[in-house]
Coordinates of C-alpha atoms in Angstrom, one line a residue:
M373 CA -10.8 -3.7 7.2
A374 CA -11.8 -7.3 6.7
E375 CA -10.6 -6.9 3.1
Q376 CA -7.2 -5.5 4.2
F377 CA -6.8 -8.3 6.7
L378 CA -7.3 -11.0 4.0
R379 CA -4.9 -9.2 1.7
T380 CA -2.2 -9.0 4.3
L381 CA -2.9 -12.6 5.3
M382 CA -2.4 -13.6 1.6
R383 CA 1.1 -12.1 1.6
T384 CA 1.9 -13.8 4.9
T385 CA 0.7 -17.2 3.4
D386 CA 3.0 -16.7 0.4
V387 CA 6.0 -16.3 2.7
A388 CA 5.0 -19.2 4.9
V389 CA 4.4 -21.6 2.0
T390 CA 7.6 -20.7 0.1
G391 CA 9.5 -21.2 3.3
L392 CA 8.6 -24.9 3.1
F393 CA 10.4 -25.2 -0.2
S394 CA 13.9 -23.9 0.3
P395 CA 15.8 -20.8 1.3
A396 CA 16.4 -20.2 -2.4
A397 CA 12.6 -20.1 -3.0
V398 CA 12.1 -17.6 -0.2
A399 CA 14.9 -15.4 -1.6
A400 CA 13.4 -15.7 -5.1
V401 CA 9.9 -14.6 -4.0
G402 CA 11.3 -11.8 -1.8
L403 CA 13.5 -10.3 -4.6
A404 CA 10.7 -10.6 -7.1
D405 CA 8.3 -8.9 -4.7
L406 CA 10.6 -5.9 -4.6
Y407 CA 9.9 -5.3 -8.3
A408 CA 6.2 -6.3 -7.9
R409 CA 5.8 -3.2 -5.7
L410 CA 6.4 -0.9 -8.7
P411 CA 3.1 -1.7 -10.5
L412 CA 1.4 -1.7 -7.0
R413 CA 2.6 1.9 -6.5
I414 CA 1.1 3.0 -9.8
G415 CA -2.2 1.3 -9.0
L416 CA -2.4 2.9 -5.6
G417 CA -1.5 6.3 -7.0
L418 CA -4.2 6.2 -9.6
G419 CA -6.5 4.8 -7.0
S420 CA -5.9 7.8 -4.8
G421 CA -6.7 10.1 -7.6
V422 CA -9.9 8.4 -8.5
I423 CA -11.2 8.0 -5.0
A424 CA -10.7 11.8 -4.5
L425 CA -12.7 12.7 -7.6
S426 CA -15.2 9.9 -7.1
S427 CA -16.0 10.9 -3.5
Q428 CA -16.1 14.6 -4.2
D429 CA -18.4 14.3 -7.3
T430 CA -20.6 11.8 -5.4
G431 CA -21.0 14.4 -2.6
S432 CA -21.8 17.2 -5.1
G433 CA -24.1 15.0 -7.2
A434 CA -22.0 15.4 -10.4
T435 CA -22.3 11.7 -11.2
G436 CA -21.5 12.2 -14.9
N437 CA -18.1 13.7 -14.0
R438 CA -17.5 10.9 -11.5
D439 CA -18.3 8.2 -14.0
E440 CA -16.0 9.7 -16.6
A441 CA -13.2 10.0 -14.1
I442 CA -13.7 6.3 -13.2
A443 CA -13.6 5.3 -16.9
Q444 CA -10.4 7.3 -17.5
A445 CA -8.6 6.0 -14.5
V446 CA -9.4 2.4 -15.4
L447 CA -8.2 2.8 -19.0
I448 CA -5.0 4.6 -17.8
G449 CA -4.3 1.9 -15.3
A450 CA -4.7 -0.9 -17.8
L451 CA -2.4 0.8 -20.3
A452 CA 0.2 1.6 -17.6
G453 CA 0.4 -2.1 -16.8
I454 CA 1.5 -3.2 -20.3
P455 CA 5.2 -2.2 -19.9
F456 CA 5.4 -4.4 -16.8
V457 CA 4.1 -7.3 -18.8
L458 CA 6.9 -6.9 -21.4
F459 CA 9.5 -6.3 -18.7
G460 CA 8.6 -9.5 -16.8
F461 CA 8.8 -11.7 -19.9
L462 CA 11.9 -10.2 -21.4
L463 CA 14.0 -9.1 -18.4
G464 CA 12.6 -10.9 -15.4
Q465 CA 15.6 -13.2 -14.7
W466 CA 18.0 -10.4 -15.5
A467 CA 16.2 -8.1 -13.0
I468 CA 16.7 -10.7 -10.2
R469 CA 20.3 -11.5 -11.2
I470 CA 21.5 -7.9 -11.0
L471 CA 20.5 -7.8 -7.3
G472 CA 23.3 -10.4 -6.7
A473 CA 21.1 -13.5 -6.7
E474 CA 22.6 -16.9 -7.4
A475 CA 21.7 -18.6 -10.7
E476 CA 18.9 -20.8 -9.3
V477 CA 17.4 -17.9 -7.4
A478 CA 17.5 -15.7 -10.5
R479 CA 15.9 -18.5 -12.6
T480 CA 13.0 -19.2 -10.3
G481 CA 12.6 -15.6 -9.3
G482 CA 12.5 -14.5 -12.9
I483 CA 9.7 -17.1 -13.7
Y484 CA 7.7 -15.9 -10.7
L485 CA 8.2 -12.2 -11.6
A486 CA 7.0 -12.9 -15.2
I487 CA 3.9 -14.6 -14.0
I488 CA 3.1 -11.7 -11.5
F489 CA 3.9 -9.0 -14.0
A490 CA 1.7 -10.6 -16.7
T491 CA -1.3 -9.5 -14.7
S492 CA -0.1 -6.0 -13.9
P493 CA -2.9 -4.4 -16.0
A494 CA -5.4 -6.5 -14.1
R495 CA -3.8 -5.5 -10.8
H496 CA -4.0 -1.8 -11.7
V497 CA -7.6 -2.1 -12.8
A498 CA -8.6 -4.0 -9.7
I499 CA -7.2 -1.4 -7.3
I500 CA -8.6 1.5 -9.3
A501 CA -12.1 0.0 -9.7
A502 CA -12.2 -0.8 -6.0
R503 CA -11.3 2.8 -5.1
S504 CA -13.9 4.1 -7.6
I505 CA -16.7 2.1 -6.0
Q506 CA -15.6 3.1 -2.5
G507 CA -15.5 6.7 -3.5
G508 CA -19.2 6.4 -4.5
G509 CA -20.0 5.3 -0.9
D510 CA -20.1 1.5 -1.5
T511 CA -17.4 -0.2 0.6
R512 CA -19.1 -3.6 0.8
T513 CA -18.9 -4.6 -2.8
P514 CA -15.1 -4.3 -3.1
M515 CA -14.8 -6.1 0.3
Y516 CA -16.9 -9.0 -1.0
V517 CA -15.0 -9.3 -4.3
N518 CA -11.5 -8.8 -3.0
G519 CA -12.4 -11.1 0.0
V520 CA -13.3 -13.9 -2.3
S521 CA -10.3 -13.2 -4.5
N522 CA -7.8 -13.2 -1.6
A523 CA -9.4 -16.4 -0.2
L524 CA -9.0 -18.1 -3.6
N525 CA -5.5 -16.8 -3.7
I526 CA -4.6 -18.2 -0.3
V527 CA -6.2 -21.6 -1.1
G528 CA -4.6 -21.7 -4.5
T529 CA -1.1 -20.9 -3.0
V530 CA -1.4 -23.8 -0.6
I531 CA -2.9 -26.3 -3.1
L532 CA -0.8 -25.5 -6.2
G533 CA 2.4 -24.7 -4.2
L534 CA 2.3 -27.9 -2.2
G535 CA 0.5 -30.1 -4.7
L536 CA -2.4 -31.1 -2.4
G537 CA -5.0 -33.5 -3.7
P538 CA -5.0 -34.0 -7.5
A539 CA -3.2 -30.7 -8.1
P540 CA 0.4 -30.8 -9.4
E541 CA 3.1 -29.6 -7.0
L542 CA 4.2 -26.4 -8.8
H543 CA 6.2 -24.9 -5.9
I544 CA 7.0 -21.2 -6.6
V545 CA 5.2 -21.3 -9.9
G546 CA 2.0 -22.4 -8.1
V547 CA 2.3 -19.4 -5.7
G548 CA 2.7 -17.1 -8.7
V549 CA -0.2 -18.6 -10.6
A550 CA -2.5 -18.3 -7.6
T551 CA -1.6 -14.6 -7.2
A552 CA -2.1 -13.9 -10.9
F553 CA -5.5 -15.6 -10.9
G554 CA -6.6 -13.5 -7.9
N555 CA -5.6 -10.3 -9.7
V556 CA -7.6 -11.2 -12.9
F557 CA -10.6 -12.4 -10.9
S558 CA -10.8 -9.1 -8.9
A559 CA -10.4 -6.9 -12.0
L560 CA -13.1 -8.7 -14.1
A561 CA -15.5 -8.9 -11.2
L562 CA -15.1 -5.2 -10.1
V563 CA -15.3 -3.9 -13.7
G564 CA -18.4 -6.0 -14.2
V565 CA -20.0 -4.6 -11.0
I566 CA -19.3 -1.0 -12.2
H567 CA -20.8 -1.7 -15.6
S568 CA -23.9 -3.1 -13.9
S569 CA -26.5 -1.3 -11.8
W570 CA -25.2 -3.1 -8.6
T571 CA -23.3 0.0 -7.3
P572 CA -23.8 3.7 -7.7
A573 CA -20.5 4.1 -9.6
G574 CA -20.6 3.7 -13.4
F575 CA -18.7 4.3 -16.6
A576 CA -19.0 7.3 -18.9
R577 CA -17.3 7.9 -22.3
P578 CA -13.9 9.6 -21.7
A579 CA -14.0 13.0 -23.4
R580 CA -12.7 15.8 -21.1
L581 CA -9.0 16.5 -20.7
T582 CA -9.7 18.6 -17.6
I583 CA -10.7 15.4 -15.7
T584 CA -7.6 13.6 -17.1
R585 CA -5.4 16.4 -15.9
Q586 CA -6.9 16.5 -12.5
L587 CA -6.8 12.8 -12.1
L588 CA -3.1 12.7 -12.9
A589 CA -2.3 15.8 -10.8
I590 CA -3.6 14.1 -7.7
S591 CA -2.2 10.7 -8.6
A592 CA 1.3 11.7 -9.6
P593 CA 2.7 12.7 -6.2
R594 CA 1.3 9.5 -4.7
I595 CA 3.0 7.5 -7.4
V596 CA 6.3 9.4 -6.9
E597 CA 5.9 8.9 -3.1
G598 CA 5.7 5.1 -3.6
M599 CA 8.6 5.0 -6.1
V600 CA 11.0 7.1 -3.9
T601 CA 10.3 5.2 -0.7
F602 CA 10.7 2.0 -2.7
A603 CA 14.2 3.2 -3.8
L604 CA 15.1 4.3 -0.3
E605 CA 14.4 0.8 1.0
F606 CA 17.5 -0.5 -0.8
P607 CA 20.1 1.6 1.1
F608 CA 18.1 1.0 4.3
N609 CA 18.4 -2.8 3.7
S610 CA 22.1 -2.4 3.0
I611 CA 22.5 -0.7 6.4
L612 CA 20.7 -3.6 8.1
L613 CA 22.9 -6.1 6.3
L614 CA 26.0 -4.4 7.7
F615 CA 24.9 -5.7 11.1
G616 CA 24.3 -9.2 9.8
T617 CA 21.8 -11.3 7.9
E618 CA 20.0 -12.0 11.1
V619 CA 19.3 -8.3 11.6
N620 CA 17.9 -8.0 8.1
A621 CA 15.7 -11.0 8.6
A622 CA 14.6 -9.8 12.0
Y623 CA 13.5 -6.5 10.4
Q624 CA 11.4 -8.3 7.8
I625 CA 9.8 -10.4 10.5
G626 CA 9.1 -7.5 12.9
R627 CA 7.6 -5.4 10.1
R628 CA 5.5 -8.3 8.9
V629 CA 4.1 -8.9 12.4
H630 CA 3.3 -5.2 12.7
Q631 CA 1.6 -5.1 9.3
Q632 CA -0.5 -8.2 10.0
L633 CA -1.7 -6.8 13.3
T634 CA -2.2 -3.1 12.6
A635 CA -2.3 -2.5 8.9
P636 CA -5.8 -3.8 8.2
L637 CA -7.3 -1.3 10.6
S638 CA -5.0 1.6 9.5
R639 CA -5.7 1.1 5.8
G640 CA -9.4 0.6 6.5
Y641 CA -9.5 3.9 8.4
R642 CA -7.6 5.6 5.6
T643 CA -10.1 4.5 2.9
G644 CA -13.1 5.4 5.1
T645 CA -11.7 8.8 5.9
S646 CA -11.0 9.5 2.2
I647 CA -14.6 8.7 1.4
V648 CA -16.3 10.8 4.1
V649 CA -13.9 13.8 3.7
G650 CA -14.2 13.8 -0.1
Q651 CA -18.0 13.6 0.0
S652 CA -18.3 16.3 2.6
L653 CA -16.1 18.6 0.5
G654 CA -18.2 17.7 -2.6
D655 CA -21.3 18.6 -0.6
G656 CA -19.8 22.0 0.1
D657 CA -19.3 21.4 3.8
P658 CA -15.6 21.9 4.7
A659 CA -16.3 22.2 8.4
R660 CA -17.7 18.7 8.4
A661 CA -14.8 17.5 6.3
R662 CA -12.4 18.8 9.0
Y663 CA -14.4 17.2 11.8
D664 CA -14.5 13.8 9.9
G665 CA -10.7 13.9 9.4
W666 CA -9.9 14.6 13.1
A667 CA -12.6 12.2 14.4
A668 CA -11.2 9.3 12.2
A669 CA -7.7 10.1 13.4
A670 CA -8.8 10.0 17.1
L671 CA -10.6 6.7 16.5
G672 CA -7.5 5.2 14.9
L673 CA -5.3 6.5 17.7
V674 CA -7.4 4.6 20.3
T675 CA -7.9 1.4 18.4
V676 CA -4.5 0.9 16.6
G677 CA -2.7 2.4 19.6
S678 CA -4.3 -0.3 21.7
L679 CA -3.1 -2.9 19.2
G680 CA 0.4 -1.4 19.5
V681 CA 0.3 -2.0 23.2
V682 CA -0.5 -5.7 22.6
L683 CA 2.3 -5.9 20.0
F684 CA 4.8 -4.4 22.4
V685 CA 3.8 -6.7 25.3
R686 CA 3.6 -9.9 23.2
A687 CA 6.4 -9.1 20.7
E688 CA 8.6 -12.1 21.6
W689 CA 5.7 -14.6 21.3
L690 CA 4.5 -13.1 18.0
V691 CA 7.9 -13.1 16.2
A692 CA 8.5 -16.7 17.4
L693 CA 5.7 -17.7 15.0
F694 CA 8.0 -16.8 12.1
T695 CA 11.4 -18.0 13.3
D696 CA 13.1 -20.1 15.9
D697 CA 16.6 -18.8 15.4
P698 CA 17.8 -17.4 18.7
G699 CA 19.9 -14.6 17.2
T700 CA 17.1 -13.5 14.9
L701 CA 14.4 -13.7 17.6
S702 CA 15.9 -11.1 19.9
Y703 CA 16.3 -8.6 17.1
A704 CA 12.9 -9.3 15.6
A705 CA 11.3 -8.6 18.9
G706 CA 13.2 -5.3 19.1
F707 CA 11.9 -4.3 15.7
A708 CA 8.3 -5.4 16.5
K709 CA 8.5 -3.2 19.7
A710 CA 9.8 -0.3 17.7
Y711 CA 6.9 -0.5 15.3
A712 CA 4.5 -1.0 18.3
A713 CA 5.9 2.2 19.9
A714 CA 5.3 4.0 16.6
A715 CA 1.8 2.5 16.0
P716 CA -0.2 5.5 17.5
V717 CA 1.5 8.1 15.3
T718 CA 1.6 5.7 12.3
V719 CA -2.2 5.5 12.2
L720 CA -2.5 9.2 12.6
Y721 CA -0.2 9.7 9.6
V722 CA -2.1 7.1 7.5
V723 CA -5.6 8.6 8.3
L724 CA -4.7 12.2 7.9
A725 CA -2.8 11.4 4.6
G726 CA -6.0 9.8 3.4
A727 CA -8.0 12.9 4.4
L728 CA -5.6 15.1 2.5
T729 CA -5.8 12.9 -0.5
S730 CA -9.5 13.4 -0.8
G731 CA -8.8 17.1 -0.3
S732 CA -6.8 16.9 -3.6
D733 CA -3.5 17.3 -1.7
T734 CA -1.1 14.4 -2.2
M735 CA 2.0 16.6 -2.2
T736 CA 1.9 17.0 1.6
P737 CA 2.0 13.3 2.3
L738 CA 4.7 12.9 -0.3
V739 CA 7.0 15.4 1.4
A740 CA 6.2 14.0 4.9
R741 CA 7.0 10.5 4.0
V742 CA 10.1 11.0 1.8
T743 CA 11.8 13.5 4.2
G744 CA 10.8 11.3 7.2
M745 CA 12.3 8.2 5.6
F746 CA 15.4 9.9 4.3
F747 CA 16.4 11.9 7.4
G748 CA 14.7 9.7 10.0
M749 CA 15.2 6.1 9.0
L750 CA 18.2 6.4 6.8
G751 CA 19.9 9.4 8.5
I752 CA 19.6 8.2 12.1
S753 CA 20.4 4.6 11.2
Y754 CA 23.6 5.6 9.4
V755 CA 24.8 8.5 11.5
V756 CA 23.8 7.3 14.9
G757 CA 23.9 3.5 14.3
I758 CA 27.0 3.2 12.2
R759 CA 29.1 6.4 12.5
L760 CA 28.5 7.0 16.2
G761 CA 28.5 3.3 16.9
Y762 CA 25.1 2.9 18.7
G763 CA 24.2 -0.1 16.5
V764 CA 20.8 -1.7 16.1
P765 CA 19.1 0.2 18.8
A766 CA 19.6 3.4 16.7
I767 CA 17.7 1.6 13.9
Y768 CA 14.8 0.9 16.3
A769 CA 14.7 4.6 17.2
S770 CA 14.9 5.7 13.6
I771 CA 11.6 3.9 12.9
V772 CA 9.8 5.9 15.6
V773 CA 11.4 9.2 14.5
Y774 CA 10.4 8.6 10.9
Y775 CA 6.7 8.3 11.8
L776 CA 6.8 11.1 14.4
W777 CA 8.1 13.5 11.8
A778 CA 5.7 12.3 9.0
T779 CA 2.7 12.6 11.3
A780 CA 3.6 16.0 12.5
Y781 CA 4.0 17.3 8.9
V782 CA 0.7 16.0 7.6
A783 CA -1.1 17.1 10.8
V784 CA 0.1 20.7 10.2
G785 CA -0.9 20.4 6.6
F786 CA -4.4 19.2 7.5
Y787 CA -4.8 21.9 10.2
R788 CA -3.8 24.7 7.9
G789 CA -6.6 23.7 5.4
G790 CA -5.1 24.6 2.1
W791 CA -6.6 21.4 0.7
I792 CA -10.1 22.9 1.1
E793 CA -9.5 25.7 -1.4
R794 CA -7.6 23.4 -3.7
T795 CA -10.6 21.1 -3.8
R796 CA -13.0 23.9 -4.4
S797 CA -10.9 25.3 -7.3
M798 CA -10.6 21.9 -9.0
M799 CA -14.3 21.2 -8.6
D800 CA -15.1 24.6 -10.1
E801 CA -12.8 23.8 -13.0
R802 CA -14.5 20.5 -13.9
G803 CA -18.0 21.8 -13.2
S804 CA -18.7 19.7 -10.1
T805 CA -19.5 22.4 -7.6
T806 CA -22.8 22.0 -5.8
A807 CA -25.6 24.3 -6.7
E808 CA -25.5 26.0 -3.3
D809 CA -22.1 27.3 -4.0

């Protein structure tokens, strides 16, 4: 959770520092970050696959299979990052320009995107290596490494971006260089840790296509989920812009406040749940896996739900930390309150989706999220907000409906328990079933 807090704080720092340069710099970084989410989705998808196999095989004692899955995932992640390197260098400015950006925004955004994409292989490797270690039961080492990396990133953004001390004032380039350095640092450090005897996880020579196939079978729906929701953000942002630039800016601020306050806990619970559920399944104890999933969901409901109450009560004050524009402030507070109202069910969705992932089921969260976003956020925003004329309040409601539906869907999927038999079947296929079975 501390790791997730620093990661979220790093992104908040980037926004705050670029805001000191110019509106064009903010737009350039914002547009480039839209594309930067693509390699992130692939990294997170492969990370979901490897944490499932790593946790299951740790629980069953099949450490050879676990270490081979880790090696394969790291190699696949590194190779999957290469196309993004080429895209950034060859098409970075074009990618920003086709979004309607002005010439200066396209130029600076293209440079920033090229710098970020240059380390896409490292970003993939860092995410996958961290999930691999966590799946083996070691959550401290990734926290230490990524904590140092994020801290260096934050300091580098401030120093290189603003030119503090003897450092040159690199503006948006400095922000990109700091992020790129953090990605490379994390990747090298985590790979070094796995290669050493510091953590239970290790590397084994990739040789079995069964492991490759299972790794991709679990990862693919998670990657598709990220890609589809990424694509759906464009029409949703277009709907926001129909109500004015202030509304769009207010949404970004309200969501950022929500993420900074609640996302570290939610993501931390998801990772922890993935580990304990996967290890319980690997140990041949599905009853304990069920209990762990529901218990983690209840813990998240109490803690993140309480933070949601704080966010709802203090919404006006919190969004005022990001803007002083009166028109934007009122809408931003509204979006913050909408996310606060959805916080209890949001954490339930995140935790139960993590439990299903370690149960080798990433299709249920995919369907839940995509249908919730399409029919909930987009559908209600357009039909009720625009066609029926209810305006921005309908968009507030759409956020709550989206998470209510997604949570209900994954809860039913977790309750039915099809993920238990799926995990057992996949473990049998790769020879990881415990001796008791």
